[in-house]
Amino acid sequence: MEKYDHIQIERQKVVPTYRGRSNPMAPKPPMRSNVQHGQKLKSELSQASDSILVNRRDIGIETDSLMVLEISSEALPNEILELILGRFKLYLVEETPIAGTDKSKLVVQFENQTAIDQFNAERALWESDEQVDTELLTYAKRRDLFRCIETIRSMTREDRIGPKLKLFTENIMPDTGFFIVNVDVWFNNDRTKKLEIEHQIRQALGTQGSQLLGDLFEIPGLLLGRVKVNEFSLNALLSLDIVCMVELPYEPIKQEPFELYSYDFTPIVNDTLDDNAPLAAVLDSGVFTGNPLLRTAVVAEEEFDTTEHSTTDFNGHGTGVAGIVVYGDFHSSIQSQVFTPRVRICNGKIMHNENDDPVFPKDVRPEKIVKDAITFFHNTYGCRIFNLSAGNGDSLYQGGRQFPWASMLDDLARELDIVIVVSAGNVINPIINDFSSRDELMQKARNQLFDPEHRLIDPATSALSVTVGSITRFAEPALPRFGMSNPLSAGKKKYPSVFTRIGKGVNKSIKPDFVDYGGNFSLRQIAGGFNRWFMTDQNLMEPTLNHTTDKIFKGFCGTSFSAPHVTHMAARLERALEKQLGQKPSANLIRAMLANSAECSAEMEAWGMNSTDAHYTGLDNPKRERLMRLNGYGKISDRSLFSTDNSVTLFAEDKLPLRDFHLYKIPIPKQFAKIKAAKSITISMAYNPITKISRKEYLANNLWIEVFRRIDEDTLIKYKAKRMTGTDTEEDFKNLPDKYKIKDFLPGYDALQKSTLQQRCWHKSTRGGSDLLWEGNDEPYIYILISGKERFKYAQQEQPQPYALCISFSYESEDNIDLYNQLRNNVRLKESTRVPTRIRV
């Protein structure tokens, strides 16, 4: 696929003229004879109970009251389900939809035989249509309950096969060999029986290579483990009545330690750095330049914390950060063992090692040290990209005014026109909540991020800096050593890390701006059933460089190692734009470009929107707000560096007088709107307002974006007249013709207007896109309106506000619709824009 320069455009100088759970109405399940259906249930209930009673073991596993109910999902409201569980003392083990039907499968456990007898008595009343109320159920609720139960049966082998394993076993080949599965085993919480259960599993697996890996992890009602099996031992495992579920892991598990961290791993360095390579400053605990992968990357070193009288790194934190700034994603190069440095660095030592922690000197405030370092590298080496993976863990943002450290960074970012990338901060030892399954562990790890302990710290609330939170790269922990319990992961791939901090920022602004890989924790169980986080699991840490000579690579966890991924891309982007423009790009343009490439995958979006904030007291359900508090605008990609046949970016820079507005007319190629492929339009904007720490509003002015299909000239002229006289309000902006707004650009402008970095996206599936077209218009356009408002009076308020705007079009298809030229030939190009060139980055 060809790579091109992005397209630089100008705004319209003249206002264009315009020419004239499921459906509640779905049919109810068909009525059946109470007697006929009741006799069927009675027989099934008796058979299920008798069958399981025969399989009771002498190891204390009470399986005699465990049954499977298949119900009609549409016929059983949640309130009825909760009533049944409470009245009959049922424990809901699992609830899953049955593929291809409107039914769900409930695995439930009756407390005892009395509960089964009560259930049978109520069933008998329903069968004979006795219109009486009992202590357990009213007539109406009894009718609603039994009408929707299709089947009652005992657990079968099929019930024990997880969805992923089922697909795998359908295609299993005789020569597949050994593979690893997760196994969940019923447990009555009697620890004296645990060794006997493990013995029974080992006995079923045999001695031909299959084995239980590590000890079982104990949770209420279940024991969780991993097993190495082949086709035959898997069948033996599935035949055990003590087994609840067997499923494939979230991702393949290597049985050998993570090879990158081995002492004999020998990388090949493809060193292409020269004096024109991108440049970034790492402000941290120093850098160990003796690492062979950093020998040519460090162009300047300066000591601002003189405690150790050396610029080298005695802690490891700074070298780890520097490695990612220089190389980006190490994991992508492991297989080839070829590593290519792409960014040169300045080493600014602002911290020293103390008890294995990087700390600032006690006699100087961090604000001064950081400011001195930034100013020095900017003035001396022309550095404009800075990584600051540090913060004050004691300063949690509780709302209200901005922090001093963050405010200082905002002043520097605007005055020097630089990009400062800041880590969101970490919770050192997150809470471990009680949980009853692997999935519930992950859900609670996600939801506790909304607790006050996970709020942003100083200076992560910096409004003009880029703040980065952490997501997980890997989902499966390393295999345990002998005698250790099987570890559990705190999150699947690209889930928010359990230790990360989340937004909002000052005045409810979007923070963090982005997320990137920063590692993952696993949960391990020690003697007595106590759980603790394991923070150095080799399979879950983020790989980077080591600061000693014994080995080259080391793994870390923390947002400190998420931020340099963004710094790496920002430095490369600055140099790519400088090459295209013939001059250094503004910090606004760099930030807007980064935001334009950021996105949340479908899995990230679903996981974030399904989160729960226990501290939210509103009546609505702000799913997207929670998603953005966790992930910001998502994870950036190298799409910011260039345009391609399938992804084209337009950009513009301008200055907006705050009593005016700017309008951009952007063509919509018909082939783009009609192509049968997933497609998106992303609009991003960055601006750098004056900030005042003494003011509640903090930002002296706000800018925002709205997107229209058409423009009503009369309404726009009236709006402009009000703006020129300063009599307009935000309501005037909101009242611009609603019928012409494209509401599928999410989030809405009002959710973003307190943020200096904004992104709005329009996503459509293969059938979408018609909302951009309308009858009688052969040349469809969208109109992007940039408006703003001052928040308080300040000395420079008559000066226009600089901003950068980016618009990208992308689609997922191998078809070439000549998107680049269709856009380039139909936009107002900036006069200095040259012929598009193929580029190398």
mmCIF file of C-alpha atoms in Angstrom, residues 126-287:
data_model
loop_
_atom_site.group_PDB
_atom_site.id
_atom_site.type_symbol
_atom_site.label_atom_id
_atom_site.label_comp_id
_atom_site.label_asym_id
_atom_site.label_seq_id
_atom_site.Cartn_x
_atom_site.Cartn_y
_atom_site.Cartn_z
ATOM 1 C CA TRP A 126 -49.324 -24.551 38.533
ATOM 2 C CA GLU A 127 -50.010 -27.898 36.833
ATOM 3 C CA SER A 128 -53.495 -28.087 38.370
ATOM 4 C CA ASP A 129 -54.026 -24.367 37.731
ATOM 5 C CA GLU A 130 -54.813 -23.747 41.409
ATOM 6 C CA GLN A 131 -55.411 -19.998 41.638
ATOM 7 C CA VAL A 132 -54.051 -19.645 45.149
ATOM 8 C CA ASP A 133 -51.220 -17.644 46.680
ATOM 9 C CA THR A 134 -48.597 -19.286 48.888
ATOM 10 C CA GLU A 135 -45.847 -17.944 51.097
ATOM 11 C CA LEU A 136 -43.442 -18.424 48.198
ATOM 12 C CA LEU A 137 -45.343 -17.296 45.095
ATOM 13 C CA THR A 138 -48.547 -15.580 44.097
ATOM 14 C CA TYR A 139 -50.671 -17.230 41.437
ATOM 15 C CA ALA A 140 -49.593 -14.694 38.811
ATOM 16 C CA LYS A 141 -45.877 -15.057 39.513
ATOM 17 C CA ARG A 142 -46.179 -18.857 39.607
ATOM 18 C CA ARG A 143 -47.830 -18.761 36.187
ATOM 19 C CA ASP A 144 -45.121 -16.468 34.764
ATOM 20 C CA LEU A 145 -42.364 -18.657 36.156
ATOM 21 C CA PHE A 146 -43.360 -22.138 35.018
ATOM 22 C CA ARG A 147 -44.665 -20.994 31.648
ATOM 23 C CA CYS A 148 -41.172 -20.026 30.518
ATOM 24 C CA ILE A 149 -39.210 -23.054 31.816
ATOM 25 C CA GLU A 150 -38.538 -25.351 28.879
ATOM 26 C CA THR A 151 -36.350 -28.040 30.441
ATOM 27 C CA ILE A 152 -34.851 -29.139 33.762
ATOM 28 C CA ARG A 153 -31.948 -31.565 33.555
ATOM 29 C CA SER A 154 -28.649 -32.580 35.113
ATOM 30 C CA MET A 155 -25.230 -31.345 33.977
ATOM 31 C CA THR A 156 -23.884 -33.138 30.901
ATOM 32 C CA ARG A 157 -20.511 -33.335 29.209
ATOM 33 C CA GLU A 158 -21.638 -30.673 26.715
ATOM 34 C CA ASP A 159 -22.403 -28.266 29.556
ATOM 35 C CA ARG A 160 -18.773 -28.486 30.656
ATOM 36 C CA ILE A 161 -17.345 -27.388 27.291
ATOM 37 C CA GLY A 162 -16.667 -23.644 26.971
ATOM 38 C CA PRO A 163 -17.621 -21.827 23.714
ATOM 39 C CA LYS A 164 -14.039 -21.408 22.478
ATOM 40 C CA LEU A 165 -13.143 -24.992 23.335
ATOM 41 C CA LYS A 166 -16.232 -26.252 21.531
ATOM 42 C CA LEU A 167 -15.105 -24.616 18.282
ATOM 43 C CA PHE A 168 -11.599 -25.943 18.810
ATOM 44 C CA THR A 169 -12.689 -29.547 19.490
ATOM 45 C CA GLU A 170 -14.893 -29.591 16.407
ATOM 46 C CA ASN A 171 -11.752 -29.119 14.307
ATOM 47 C CA ILE A 172 -9.217 -30.955 16.466
ATOM 48 C CA MET A 173 -6.767 -33.087 14.525
ATOM 49 C CA PRO A 174 -5.279 -36.377 15.744
ATOM 50 C CA ASP A 175 -1.773 -34.866 15.656
ATOM 51 C CA THR A 176 -2.715 -31.714 17.574
ATOM 52 C CA GLY A 177 -0.611 -32.861 20.506
ATOM 53 C CA PHE A 178 -0.747 -31.136 23.859
ATOM 54 C CA PHE A 179 -2.410 -27.817 24.588
ATOM 55 C CA ILE A 180 -3.399 -25.886 27.709
ATOM 56 C CA VAL A 181 -6.948 -25.381 28.978
ATOM 57 C CA ASN A 182 -8.522 -23.636 31.950
ATOM 58 C CA VAL A 183 -10.564 -25.883 34.232
ATOM 59 C CA ASP A 184 -13.136 -24.844 36.863
ATOM 60 C CA VAL A 185 -13.978 -27.467 39.499
ATOM 61 C CA TRP A 186 -16.928 -27.505 41.912
ATOM 62 C CA PHE A 187 -15.817 -26.869 45.489
ATOM 63 C CA ASN A 188 -17.674 -26.864 48.802
ATOM 64 C CA ASN A 189 -15.041 -24.576 50.390
ATOM 65 C CA ASP A 190 -13.651 -27.392 52.573
ATOM 66 C CA ARG A 191 -9.869 -27.007 52.230
ATOM 67 C CA THR A 192 -9.270 -30.461 53.676
ATOM 68 C CA LYS A 193 -10.686 -31.882 50.411
ATOM 69 C CA LYS A 194 -8.580 -29.750 48.058
ATOM 70 C CA LEU A 195 -5.635 -32.166 47.751
ATOM 71 C CA GLU A 196 -8.038 -35.034 47.138
ATOM 72 C CA ILE A 197 -9.701 -33.083 44.312
ATOM 73 C CA GLU A 198 -6.297 -32.377 42.735
ATOM 74 C CA HIS A 199 -5.437 -36.081 43.062
ATOM 75 C CA GLN A 200 -8.663 -37.064 41.291
ATOM 76 C CA ILE A 201 -7.899 -34.702 38.408
ATOM 77 C CA ARG A 202 -4.343 -36.028 38.072
ATOM 78 C CA GLN A 203 -5.648 -39.586 38.149
ATOM 79 C CA ALA A 204 -8.072 -38.840 35.315
ATOM 80 C CA LEU A 205 -5.323 -37.206 33.232
ATOM 81 C CA GLY A 206 -3.011 -40.224 33.452
ATOM 82 C CA THR A 207 0.770 -40.253 33.183
ATOM 83 C CA GLN A 208 1.340 -39.827 29.437
ATOM 84 C CA GLY A 209 2.311 -36.132 29.393
ATOM 85 C CA SER A 210 -0.945 -34.532 30.523
ATOM 86 C CA GLN A 211 -0.664 -32.707 33.833
ATOM 87 C CA LEU A 212 -2.271 -30.282 36.246
ATOM 88 C CA LEU A 213 -0.157 -27.119 36.073
ATOM 89 C CA GLY A 214 0.349 -25.686 39.546
ATOM 90 C CA ASP A 215 -2.060 -25.813 42.439
ATOM 91 C CA LEU A 216 -5.738 -24.974 42.121
ATOM 92 C CA PHE A 217 -6.806 -21.402 42.888
ATOM 93 C CA GLU A 218 -9.576 -21.294 45.476
ATOM 94 C CA ILE A 219 -12.640 -19.029 45.228
ATOM 95 C CA PRO A 220 -16.070 -19.486 46.853
ATOM 96 C CA GLY A 221 -17.706 -22.532 45.254
ATOM 97 C CA LEU A 222 -14.974 -23.219 42.687
ATOM 98 C CA LEU A 223 -11.351 -24.221 42.246
ATOM 99 C CA LEU A 224 -9.652 -22.709 39.188
ATOM 100 C CA GLY A 225 -6.719 -24.296 37.417
ATOM 101 C CA ARG A 226 -4.826 -24.945 34.227
ATOM 102 C CA VAL A 227 -4.261 -28.340 32.685
ATOM 103 C CA LYS A 228 -2.040 -29.546 29.852
ATOM 104 C CA VAL A 229 -4.096 -32.045 27.866
ATOM 105 C CA ASN A 230 -4.342 -33.848 24.553
ATOM 106 C CA GLU A 231 -7.475 -35.101 22.835
ATOM 107 C CA PHE A 232 -7.766 -38.168 25.074
ATOM 108 C CA SER A 233 -7.049 -36.600 28.458
ATOM 109 C CA LEU A 234 -9.422 -33.746 27.582
ATOM 110 C CA ASN A 235 -12.228 -36.268 27.161
ATOM 111 C CA ALA A 236 -11.349 -37.814 30.519
ATOM 112 C CA LEU A 237 -11.439 -34.387 32.149
ATOM 113 C CA LEU A 238 -14.834 -33.583 30.643
ATOM 114 C CA SER A 239 -16.230 -36.852 32.021
ATOM 115 C CA LEU A 240 -15.516 -35.897 35.636
ATOM 116 C CA ASP A 241 -18.725 -34.862 37.398
ATOM 117 C CA ILE A 242 -16.748 -32.538 39.699
ATOM 118 C CA VAL A 243 -15.749 -30.434 36.681
ATOM 119 C CA CYS A 244 -17.852 -27.335 36.104
ATOM 120 C CA MET A 245 -16.238 -25.945 32.944
ATOM 121 C CA VAL A 246 -13.260 -26.521 30.653
ATOM 122 C CA GLU A 247 -12.310 -23.677 28.340
ATOM 123 C CA LEU A 248 -9.398 -22.458 26.253
ATOM 124 C CA PRO A 249 -7.352 -19.599 27.755
ATOM 125 C CA TYR A 250 -7.919 -16.029 26.527
ATOM 126 C CA GLU A 251 -4.786 -16.370 24.391
ATOM 127 C CA PRO A 252 -2.218 -19.144 23.761
ATOM 128 C CA ILE A 253 0.127 -19.747 26.703
ATOM 129 C CA LYS A 254 3.808 -20.356 26.173
ATOM 130 C CA GLN A 255 5.188 -23.120 28.342
ATOM 131 C CA GLU A 256 8.647 -21.545 28.343
ATOM 132 C CA PRO A 257 9.550 -18.254 30.097
ATOM 133 C CA PHE A 258 9.233 -15.073 28.071
ATOM 134 C CA GLU A 259 12.310 -15.402 25.847
ATOM 135 C CA LEU A 260 13.072 -11.685 25.595
ATOM 136 C CA TYR A 261 14.099 -11.612 29.263
ATOM 137 C CA SER A 262 16.544 -14.504 29.031
ATOM 138 C CA TYR A 263 20.216 -13.836 29.716
ATOM 139 C CA ASP A 264 21.324 -15.201 26.342
ATOM 140 C CA PHE A 265 18.835 -13.357 24.118
ATOM 141 C CA THR A 266 20.928 -11.684 21.398
ATOM 142 C CA PRO A 267 19.258 -8.848 19.487
ATOM 143 C CA ILE A 268 20.280 -7.554 16.080
ATOM 144 C CA VAL A 269 20.360 -3.740 15.981
ATOM 145 C CA ASN A 270 19.412 -2.166 12.652
ATOM 146 C CA ASP A 271 20.809 1.250 13.499
ATOM 147 C CA THR A 272 19.706 3.861 10.930
ATOM 148 C CA LEU A 273 19.746 6.910 13.225
ATOM 149 C CA ASP A 274 21.348 10.062 11.859
ATOM 150 C CA ASP A 275 21.364 13.772 12.716
ATOM 151 C CA ASN A 276 17.946 14.217 11.114
ATOM 152 C CA ALA A 277 16.248 11.462 13.103
ATOM 153 C CA PRO A 278 13.380 12.439 15.413
ATOM 154 C CA LEU A 279 14.344 13.799 18.842
ATOM 155 C CA ALA A 280 12.680 13.556 22.259
ATOM 156 C CA ALA A 281 13.794 14.256 25.827
ATOM 157 C CA VAL A 282 13.383 11.655 28.576
ATOM 158 C CA LEU A 283 13.043 13.340 31.980
ATOM 159 C CA ASP A 284 13.510 10.529 34.474
ATOM 160 C CA SER A 285 16.006 8.679 36.702
ATOM 161 C CA GLY A 286 18.743 8.803 34.061
ATOM 162 C CA VAL A 287 19.610 6.444 31.209
#
